[in-house]
Short mmCIF file of C-alpha atoms in Angstrom, two decimals:
data_model
loop_
_atom_site.label_atom_id
_atom_site.label_comp_id
_atom_site.label_asym_id
_atom_site.label_seq_id
_atom_site.Cartn_x
_atom_site.Cartn_y
_atom_site.Cartn_z
CA MET A 670 -95.83 37.76 22.06
CA VAL A 671 -94.46 40.68 24.05
CA LYS A 672 -91.86 38.37 25.50
CA ILE A 673 -90.62 37.38 22.02
CA VAL A 674 -90.34 41.02 20.94
CA LYS A 675 -88.40 41.78 24.10
CA MET A 676 -86.06 38.88 23.45
CA ALA A 677 -85.45 40.02 19.89
CA LEU A 678 -84.67 43.53 21.06
CA LEU A 679 -82.31 42.23 23.71
CA SER A 680 -80.47 39.98 21.30
CA ARG A 681 -80.08 42.85 18.85
CA PHE A 682 -78.76 45.06 21.59
CA VAL A 683 -76.27 42.41 22.68
CA ARG A 684 -75.09 41.90 19.09
CA ARG A 685 -74.56 45.62 18.69
CA PHE A 686 -72.68 45.85 21.94
CA ARG A 687 -70.46 42.97 20.91
CA ARG A 688 -69.67 44.63 17.60
CA ASP A 689 -68.69 47.80 19.46
CA ILE A 690 -66.35 45.93 21.72
CA LYS A 691 -64.83 44.08 18.78
CA SER A 692 -64.09 47.29 16.93
CA ASN A 693 -62.56 48.74 20.06
CA PHE A 694 -60.35 45.72 20.44
CA LEU A 695 -59.23 45.94 16.84
CA LEU A 696 -58.19 49.52 17.40
CA PHE A 697 -56.40 48.52 20.55
CA LYS A 698 -54.54 45.84 18.66
CA THR A 699 -53.29 48.14 15.92
CA VAL A 700 -52.12 50.62 18.49
CA ALA A 701 -50.48 47.96 20.56
CA ASN A 702 -48.57 46.67 17.58
CA SER A 703 -47.15 50.05 16.78
CA GLU A 704 -44.54 51.93 18.76
CA TYR A 705 -47.07 53.26 21.26
CA ARG A 706 -47.03 50.00 23.21
CA CYS A 707 -44.79 51.32 25.97
CA LEU A 708 -46.20 54.79 26.07
CA SER A 709 -48.99 53.97 28.47
CA SER A 710 -51.54 56.28 26.95
CA LEU A 711 -53.76 53.54 25.62
CA SER A 712 -56.77 55.09 27.31
CA ARG A 713 -57.36 57.33 24.28
CA PRO A 714 -56.08 55.36 21.32
CA GLU A 715 -58.07 57.20 18.60
CA LYS A 716 -56.49 60.52 19.49
CA LEU A 717 -53.02 59.11 19.33
CA VAL A 718 -53.49 57.57 15.91
CA SER A 719 -54.88 60.80 14.56
CA GLU A 720 -51.92 62.67 16.03
CA GLU A 721 -49.55 60.34 14.30
CA THR A 722 -51.15 61.00 10.95
CA LYS A 723 -51.11 64.72 11.62
CA GLU A 724 -47.41 64.51 12.35
CA GLN A 725 -46.78 62.81 9.05
CA GLU A 726 -48.68 65.56 7.27
CA THR A 727 -46.67 68.30 8.91
CA ASN A 728 -43.46 66.50 8.13
CA GLY A 729 -43.14 68.27 4.81
CA GLY A 730 -43.81 71.67 6.35
CA HIS A 731 -40.43 71.98 8.19
CA LYS A 732 -41.92 71.56 11.64
CA ALA A 733 -39.53 70.10 14.18
CA VAL A 734 -40.66 66.50 14.50
CA VAL A 735 -39.33 64.73 17.53
CA PRO A 736 -38.54 61.11 16.82
CA LEU A 737 -39.83 58.55 19.27
CA GLU A 738 -36.34 57.09 19.86
CA CYS A 739 -35.55 60.14 22.00
CA ARG A 740 -36.93 58.43 25.07
CA PHE A 741 -34.36 55.64 24.67
CA VAL A 742 -31.41 57.84 23.70
CA TYR A 743 -32.06 60.53 26.34
CA PRO A 744 -34.07 58.70 29.02
CA GLU A 745 -32.91 61.06 31.79
CA PHE A 746 -34.81 63.99 30.26
CA LEU A 747 -38.09 62.33 31.26
CA PRO A 748 -39.10 63.20 34.82
CA ASP A 749 -39.90 60.78 37.60
CA PRO A 750 -43.46 59.57 36.94
CA ARG A 751 -44.32 59.34 40.65
CA VAL A 752 -46.92 62.01 41.35
CA GLY A 753 -45.35 63.13 44.62
CA ARG A 754 -42.06 63.85 42.87
CA ARG A 755 -43.49 65.96 40.04
CA ASN A 756 -42.73 69.66 39.94
CA SER A 757 -42.90 71.23 36.53
CA LEU A 758 -40.71 74.23 37.38
CA ARG A 759 -37.94 72.13 38.90
CA GLU A 760 -38.08 69.76 35.95
CA ARG A 761 -37.70 72.60 33.48
CA LEU A 762 -34.77 74.11 35.42
CA GLU A 763 -33.12 70.71 35.60
CA ARG A 764 -33.49 70.28 31.85
CA MET A 765 -31.79 73.63 31.30
CA ASP A 766 -28.93 72.63 33.59
CA MET A 767 -28.56 69.31 31.81
CA LEU A 768 -28.32 71.03 28.44
CA ASN A 769 -25.73 73.41 29.88
CA ARG A 770 -23.67 70.51 31.11
CA ARG A 771 -24.03 68.71 27.81
CA SER A 772 -22.69 71.75 25.99
CA ASN A 773 -19.52 71.45 28.09
CA ILE A 774 -18.89 67.73 27.94
CA ASP A 775 -19.99 65.17 25.42
CA VAL A 776 -22.50 62.74 26.95
CA PRO A 777 -22.75 60.13 24.22
CA GLU A 778 -25.58 57.76 23.39
CA PHE A 779 -25.19 54.52 25.29
CA TYR A 780 -27.31 51.72 26.71
CA THR A 781 -26.98 49.09 29.40
CA GLY A 782 -24.57 46.55 27.95
CA SER A 783 -22.41 49.16 26.24
CA ILE A 784 -18.78 49.35 27.25
CA LEU A 785 -17.75 52.79 28.47
CA ALA A 786 -14.61 54.53 29.63
CA VAL A 787 -15.10 57.41 32.04
CA SER A 788 -12.38 59.88 33.02
CA SER A 789 -13.09 61.81 36.17
CA ALA A 790 -11.29 64.32 38.32
CA ASN A 791 -9.95 62.52 41.36
CA GLN A 792 -8.33 64.51 44.13
CA HIS A 793 -6.92 61.34 45.66
CA ALA A 794 -4.92 60.31 42.60
CA PRO A 795 -1.40 61.68 42.10
CA GLU A 796 -2.22 62.87 38.56
CA LYS A 797 -5.66 64.15 39.74
CA LEU A 798 -7.42 62.14 37.05
CA SER A 799 -8.66 58.58 36.97
CA ARG A 800 -10.08 56.51 34.17
CA PHE A 801 -12.28 53.47 34.53
CA VAL A 802 -13.40 51.07 31.82
CA GLY A 803 -16.33 48.75 32.24
CA ILE A 804 -19.66 47.47 31.04
CA CYS A 805 -22.72 49.52 31.95
CA ILE A 806 -24.85 47.20 34.09
CA GLN A 807 -27.49 49.68 35.12
CA ARG A 808 -28.67 53.07 34.02
CA GLY A 809 -31.33 55.10 35.74
CA GLY A 810 -32.34 58.23 37.56
CA CYS A 811 -34.22 61.22 36.26
CA GLY A 812 -32.96 64.71 35.54
CA LEU A 813 -29.71 65.77 37.13
CA ARG A 814 -29.71 62.66 39.31
CA ALA A 815 -29.19 60.37 36.32
CA PHE A 816 -26.61 57.69 37.05
CA PHE A 817 -24.99 54.61 35.59
CA ILE A 818 -22.94 51.79 37.06
CA LEU A 819 -19.85 50.40 35.34
CA ARG A 820 -18.48 46.98 36.15
CA ASN A 821 -15.20 45.36 35.30
CA VAL A 822 -13.01 42.56 36.60
CA ILE A 823 -9.51 43.90 37.26
CA ASP A 824 -6.80 41.47 38.45
CA HIS A 825 -9.50 38.81 39.08
CA GLN A 826 -11.35 41.20 41.38
CA GLY A 827 -14.80 42.46 40.45
CA VAL A 828 -14.95 46.25 40.75
CA GLU A 829 -17.97 48.47 40.26
CA MET A 830 -18.11 52.21 39.96
CA PHE A 831 -21.19 54.37 40.39
CA TYR A 832 -21.21 57.55 38.29
CA GLU A 833 -23.54 60.51 38.37
CA MET A 834 -23.95 61.44 34.73
CA TYR A 835 -24.12 65.20 35.26
CA SER A 836 -21.52 65.39 38.00
CA PRO A 837 -19.03 68.22 37.38
CA LEU A 838 -16.23 65.83 38.34
CA ILE A 839 -16.72 63.76 35.21
CA GLN A 840 -14.44 65.00 32.46
CA LYS A 841 -14.97 62.59 29.60
CA ILE A 842 -17.31 59.75 28.73
CA GLU A 843 -16.23 57.54 25.84
CA VAL A 844 -18.21 54.70 24.36
CA LEU A 845 -15.81 51.90 23.48
CA ARG A 846 -18.44 49.49 22.19
CA LEU A 847 -21.99 50.61 21.53
CA GLU A 848 -24.38 47.71 21.88
CA LYS A 849 -27.43 46.55 23.75
CA ARG A 850 -28.07 43.32 25.63
CA LEU A 851 -31.20 41.21 25.92
CA ASP A 852 -32.10 42.62 29.34
CA SER A 853 -32.64 46.18 30.49
CA GLU A 854 -30.53 45.64 33.63
CA LEU A 855 -27.44 43.46 33.84
CA LEU A 856 -27.14 43.18 37.61
CA TYR A 857 -26.85 39.42 37.22
CA LEU A 858 -23.30 39.97 35.93
CA ARG A 859 -22.34 40.24 39.61
CA ASP A 860 -23.11 36.54 39.92
CA ALA A 861 -21.79 35.56 36.51
CA LEU A 862 -18.45 33.96 35.73
CA PRO A 863 -15.74 36.63 35.65
CA GLU A 864 -14.94 36.25 31.93
CA TYR A 865 -18.28 37.82 31.03
CA CYS A 866 -17.33 41.19 32.45
CA THR A 867 -13.58 41.27 32.02
CA PHE A 868 -12.47 44.09 29.73
CA PRO A 869 -8.93 45.33 29.19
CA LEU A 870 -8.30 48.83 30.50
CA ASP A 871 -6.60 49.86 27.24
CA MET A 872 -9.48 48.79 25.03
CA GLU A 873 -9.71 50.49 21.64
CA PRO A 874 -13.02 52.13 20.71
CA GLU A 875 -14.98 50.29 18.03
CA HIS A 876 -16.78 52.52 15.59
CA LEU A 877 -20.18 51.71 14.14
CA SER A 878 -20.82 52.75 10.58
CA GLN A 879 -22.94 55.88 10.41
CA GLY A 880 -26.69 55.42 10.25
CA SER A 881 -26.60 51.79 11.37
CA THR A 882 -28.85 50.67 14.19
CA VAL A 883 -27.39 49.78 17.57
CA PRO A 884 -26.69 46.03 17.54
CA VAL A 885 -28.15 43.77 20.20
CA ASN A 886 -25.66 41.31 21.65
CA PRO A 887 -27.52 37.98 22.06
CA ILE A 888 -24.90 36.55 24.44
CA LYS A 889 -26.20 34.22 27.17
CA VAL A 890 -24.29 34.53 30.40
CA LYS A 891 -23.41 31.56 32.61
CA LEU A 892 -23.92 32.20 36.30
CA LYS A 893 -21.84 30.85 39.16
CA PRO A 894 -23.55 28.22 41.33
CA ARG A 895 -25.70 29.48 44.19
CA PRO A 896 -25.62 31.36 46.64
CA TRP A 897 -26.50 34.45 44.63
CA LEU A 898 -27.19 38.06 45.46
CA GLU A 899 -30.75 37.81 44.15
CA ARG A 900 -33.15 35.05 43.17
CA TRP A 901 -32.45 35.25 39.47
CA GLU A 902 -34.82 32.38 38.65
CA ARG A 903 -37.75 34.56 39.72
CA GLN A 904 -36.89 37.33 37.28
CA GLU A 905 -37.59 36.79 33.65
CA LEU A 906 -34.03 37.10 32.42
CA LYS A 907 -33.29 36.54 28.75
CA GLY A 908 -29.51 36.89 28.77
CA VAL A 909 -28.83 34.01 31.16
CA GLN A 910 -28.05 30.39 30.38
CA ASP A 911 -29.97 27.56 32.02
CA LEU A 912 -29.64 28.10 35.76
CA GLY A 913 -29.45 24.40 36.58
CA LEU A 914 -31.54 24.57 39.75
CA PRO A 915 -33.64 21.81 41.29
CA GLU A 916 -37.30 21.69 40.27
CA ARG A 917 -38.59 23.24 43.51
CA PHE A 918 -37.00 26.62 42.70
CA TYR A 919 -38.89 26.95 39.42
CA LYS A 920 -42.09 25.74 41.09
CA ARG A 921 -41.82 28.42 43.72
CA ALA A 922 -40.95 31.01 41.08
CA ALA A 923 -44.12 30.11 39.20
CA GLU A 924 -46.13 30.45 42.42
CA VAL A 925 -44.93 33.94 43.25
CA ALA A 926 -44.92 35.18 39.65
CA ARG A 927 -47.42 37.88 38.74
CA PRO A 928 -47.96 37.40 35.03
CA TRP A 929 -51.11 39.53 35.02
CA GLU A 930 -49.27 42.70 35.92
CA LYS A 931 -48.18 43.32 32.35
CA TYR A 932 -51.85 43.76 31.44
CA ASP A 933 -52.44 46.30 34.20
CA LEU A 934 -52.93 49.47 32.18
CA MET A 935 -53.36 51.64 35.25
CA LYS A 936 -50.06 50.44 36.68
CA GLU A 937 -48.32 51.14 33.40
CA TYR A 938 -49.89 54.59 33.33
CA ARG A 939 -48.70 55.32 36.85
CA GLU A 940 -45.15 54.22 36.11
CA SER A 941 -44.56 56.10 32.90
CA ILE A 942 -44.87 59.55 31.40
CA PRO A 943 -47.75 59.86 28.90
CA ALA A 944 -46.86 60.15 25.22
CA GLU A 945 -48.22 63.68 24.85
CA GLU A 946 -46.11 64.89 27.74
CA GLN A 947 -43.01 63.14 26.43
CA GLU A 948 -43.51 64.85 23.12
CA SER A 949 -43.81 68.28 24.70
CA ILE A 950 -40.70 67.70 26.81
CA PHE A 951 -38.59 66.58 23.88
CA ALA A 952 -39.95 69.32 21.65
CA GLU A 953 -38.50 71.74 24.18
CA VAL A 954 -34.99 70.28 24.19
CA TYR A 955 -34.71 68.47 20.87
CA THR A 956 -33.45 71.37 18.76
CA GLN A 957 -30.69 72.14 21.26
CA LEU A 958 -29.74 68.48 21.48
CA GLN A 959 -29.51 68.34 17.68
CA GLN A 960 -27.36 71.47 17.71
CA LEU A 961 -25.01 69.83 20.20
CA GLU A 962 -24.79 66.70 18.03
CA ILE A 963 -23.88 68.76 14.98
CA THR A 964 -21.18 70.75 16.78
CA LYS A 965 -19.80 67.48 18.12
CA LYS A 966 -19.55 66.05 14.62
CA MET A 967 -17.88 69.23 13.34
CA LYS A 968 -15.31 69.01 16.12
CA ARG A 969 -14.63 65.38 15.33
CA LYS A 970 -14.06 66.24 11.68
CA ARG A 971 -11.70 69.07 12.52
CA THR A 972 -9.37 67.08 14.78
CA PHE A 973 -6.44 65.64 12.90
CA VAL A 974 -5.57 62.08 13.78
CA ARG A 975 -2.01 61.14 13.03
CA PRO A 976 -2.00 57.83 11.14
CA LYS A 977 -0.44 54.97 13.04
CA ARG A 978 2.63 53.34 11.61
CA THR A 979 2.08 49.62 11.19
CA GLY A 980 4.91 47.19 10.65
CA MET B 490 -46.68 17.02 68.56
CA TRP B 491 -43.14 17.81 69.66
CA ARG B 492 -41.76 16.13 66.61
CA LYS B 493 -43.29 18.87 64.50
CA PHE B 494 -41.72 21.71 66.43
CA PRO B 495 -38.24 21.78 64.86
CA LYS B 496 -39.83 21.74 61.43
CA LEU B 497 -41.84 24.84 62.22
CA ARG B 498 -38.74 26.61 63.50
CA SER B 499 -36.82 25.78 60.36
CA VAL B 500 -39.52 27.47 58.26
CA GLY B 501 -38.87 30.74 60.02
CA GLN B 502 -35.16 30.46 59.34
CA THR B 503 -35.40 29.82 55.63
CA PHE B 504 -36.30 33.26 54.42
CA HIS B 505 -35.00 36.78 54.86
CA THR B 506 -37.31 39.72 55.12
CA SER B 507 -34.71 42.42 54.52
CA PRO B 508 -32.04 42.68 51.83
CA ALA B 509 -28.45 42.08 52.84
CA CYS B 510 -26.64 45.35 53.52
CA SER B 511 -23.14 43.82 53.34
CA HIS B 512 -21.85 45.52 56.47
CA VAL B 513 -18.42 44.60 57.79
CA ILE B 514 -19.22 43.88 61.44
CA LYS B 515 -18.08 41.44 64.08
CA LEU B 516 -17.90 37.86 62.77
CA THR B 517 -17.88 38.92 59.11
CA ARG B 518 -15.59 36.77 56.99
CA LEU B 519 -12.99 38.81 55.14
CA ARG B 520 -10.57 38.09 52.32
CA VAL B 521 -6.83 38.53 52.81
CA VAL B 522 -5.40 40.04 49.63
CA ASP B 523 -1.69 40.31 50.45
CA ASN B 524 0.93 37.58 50.23
CA SER B 525 1.69 37.23 53.95
CA GLU B 526 2.33 33.62 54.96
CA ILE B 527 -0.47 33.37 57.51
CA GLY B 528 -2.98 35.07 55.24
CA LYS B 529 -2.15 32.86 52.27
CA GLN B 530 -2.46 29.72 54.37
CA ALA B 531 -5.78 30.78 55.88
CA MET B 532 -7.25 31.51 52.44
CA ALA B 533 -5.87 28.30 50.96
CA GLU B 534 -7.40 26.21 53.75
CA GLY B 535 -10.79 27.73 53.03
CA LYS B 536 -10.92 29.35 56.47
CA PRO B 537 -10.90 33.07 55.75
CA PRO B 538 -10.37 35.28 58.82
CA LYS B 539 -13.26 36.60 60.87
CA CYS B 540 -13.49 40.19 61.93
CA ILE B 541 -13.70 40.28 65.73
CA HIS B 542 -13.55 44.03 66.21
CA VAL B 543 -13.83 47.20 64.11
CA TYR B 544 -11.81 50.12 65.44
CA ASN B 545 -14.32 52.91 64.90
CA LYS B 546 -17.28 54.32 66.77
CA LYS B 547 -19.90 52.88 64.43
CA GLU B 548 -18.72 49.26 64.60
CA VAL B 549 -19.31 48.99 60.86
CA GLY B 550 -16.14 48.90 58.82
CA THR B 551 -15.57 50.81 55.58
CA ILE B 552 -12.56 51.50 53.38
CA GLY B 553 -9.50 52.38 55.47
CA ASP B 554 -10.80 51.14 58.83
CA LYS B 555 -8.63 49.05 61.12
CA VAL B 556 -10.08 45.69 62.13
CA LEU B 557 -9.02 42.94 64.50
CA LEU B 558 -9.05 39.51 62.90
CA ALA B 559 -9.21 35.96 64.15
CA ILE B 560 -6.98 34.12 61.68
CA LYS B 561 -5.70 30.56 62.16
CA GLY B 562 -6.19 30.75 65.91
CA GLU B 563 -4.30 34.02 66.19
CA LYS B 564 -5.31 37.62 66.60
CA LYS B 565 -4.01 39.94 63.88
CA LYS B 566 -4.84 43.47 62.86
CA GLY B 567 -5.75 44.47 59.34
CA ILE B 568 -6.81 47.40 57.19
CA LEU B 569 -9.93 47.16 55.03
CA VAL B 570 -8.97 47.97 51.45
CA GLY B 571 -12.24 47.56 49.61
CA VAL B 572 -15.72 46.56 50.72
CA LYS B 573 -18.83 45.02 49.22
CA GLN B 574 -21.20 47.64 50.51
CA ASN B 575 -22.67 50.22 48.13
CA GLN B 576 -20.47 53.29 47.94
CA ARG B 577 -20.93 56.92 47.03
CA ALA B 578 -20.32 58.09 43.48
CA LEU B 579 -16.74 57.69 42.19
CA ILE B 580 -15.73 55.33 44.99
CA PRO B 581 -15.28 51.74 43.83
CA LYS B 582 -17.33 48.91 45.24
CA PHE B 583 -15.72 45.49 45.27
CA ASP B 584 -17.08 41.97 45.04
CA SER B 585 -15.44 40.94 48.31
CA ASN B 586 -14.41 42.53 51.60
CA ASN B 587 -10.64 42.80 51.21
CA VAL B 588 -8.21 43.18 54.07
CA VAL B 589 -4.44 43.64 54.31
CA LEU B 590 -2.73 42.31 57.45
CA ILE B 591 -0.59 44.77 59.41
CA ASP B 592 1.28 44.76 62.68
CA ASP B 593 0.79 47.29 65.49
CA ASN B 594 2.93 49.95 63.77
CA GLY B 595 0.96 49.77 60.55
CA THR B 596 3.66 47.85 58.67
CA PRO B 597 2.11 45.24 56.38
CA LEU B 598 3.00 41.58 56.96
CA GLY B 599 3.12 40.78 53.24
CA THR B 600 5.15 42.25 50.41
CA ARG B 601 2.54 42.48 47.64
CA ILE B 602 -1.15 43.28 47.24
CA HIS B 603 -2.58 41.49 44.23
CA VAL B 604 -5.95 43.27 43.79
CA PRO B 605 -6.75 46.87 42.86
CA ILE B 606 -6.94 49.35 45.73
CA PRO B 607 -9.29 52.37 45.84
CA GLN B 608 -7.59 55.72 45.28
CA ILE B 609 -9.43 57.26 48.20
CA LEU B 610 -7.47 54.98 50.54
CA ARG B 611 -4.46 57.25 49.98
CA THR B 612 -6.22 60.23 51.53
CA ILE B 613 -7.91 58.22 54.27
CA LEU B 614 -4.72 56.54 55.43
CA LYS B 615 -2.74 59.77 55.23
CA LYS B 616 -5.14 61.26 57.77
CA LYS B 617 -4.75 58.24 60.03
CA ASN B 618 -0.96 58.39 60.14
CA VAL B 619 0.31 59.22 63.60
CA VAL B 620 3.77 60.73 64.18
CA LYS B 621 5.96 58.06 65.86
CA GLY B 622 2.93 55.74 65.77
CA ALA B 623 1.01 54.01 63.00
CA ASP B 624 2.48 54.67 59.57
CA TYR B 625 0.54 53.35 56.61
CA THR B 626 2.71 54.65 53.77
CA LYS B 627 4.32 51.22 53.42
CA LEU B 628 0.93 49.64 52.84
CA LEU B 629 0.16 52.07 50.03
CA ALA B 630 3.56 51.39 48.49
CA LEU B 631 2.69 47.70 48.15
CA ALA B 632 -0.35 48.28 45.97
CA THR B 633 0.08 47.28 42.34
CA ARG B 634 -2.92 49.08 40.91
CA PHE B 635 -5.30 51.80 42.02
CA VAL B 636 -8.85 52.30 40.73
#
């Protein structure tokens, strides 16, 4: 008799526990579906959701609301997430310096896959200025050490240029074509056929209509036959055509793959800045960034462009 | 038992443990980018020249360094005008290790360079000019485009 009662209690307890877990998972799912997926603060999902609703409430009350796209448009404002590299004072000073630099030159919004033209002071050139056009194949670095790499094929010779974004030598950064690609890094263009990164040096800038989202170029690149600089078959690349390798390469790639790492919440937490911290950082700089954008637009309106004669 | 030995050795040779650093050192294959007769022939035959000496203290060649080449059974000197290795900011990095053949006075053997040349080469070669010795101004005059 006692045994049966015990069993009943146990089963009830288990059922209750299961229900708890289920509800937790549901919450997790809704959070994961929303924008917070990459923010790595899934440890306290309830708080985040409530914050979001609070934000919406305050939206009417003229409080500066920082949009979440900031971390894609201005990724270099986020500090290095490695614990040994953190220093709040240095980060704040760097942010001030970056804003100062941005008030002097226009650092436009761009992504890997966008085509840029950079003019920089060059003491070795006879006219002390050099301009390079190319596709941005990598963008990275935090704070003042932010960098990007441009690549182009000039006279059938692949050339790459490494730029420090906040270097005082850079005089002008123009975006000739604003677009994204399927991958976050395009280093495989080094092993691609040259026509995929050949851009004329006198390329005209293409303007997007205002308010439109940045288009994603779904182009699939064809790589040269091996040997390559890296084992591209082991990286999950979306912007690459079928590699045409023998079966053993894909077998080995499947063996060394670590598909479970994308579920490692702790790893994600370690490698990213938590959402709350991102918000506080961007709240600090967002108003000034907006101010810069507005002045930039005013300047653009004021400049008179002489109409070109055609025909 | 002995039959298995070469197989084991070949396993050790099939993988690298360190990434390639793309140094220009002795026995590195280079690409001749001027239109000198010997250079064109060597490239067309698919036997690009090998570097057999780098004339600097580090023995690793960078932009503007003089190298000794083994090309078509001859020894020729050349100037590196663009390397694969990662460079500092604002200095171009090329997809191949380019070399222009010169004679002992620094006069190039060809009459045209058909790839872009880094701007910094101007300053580097100007420093290396020697009065009544090596003169590299002719090499710079051949370049069609600077990046």
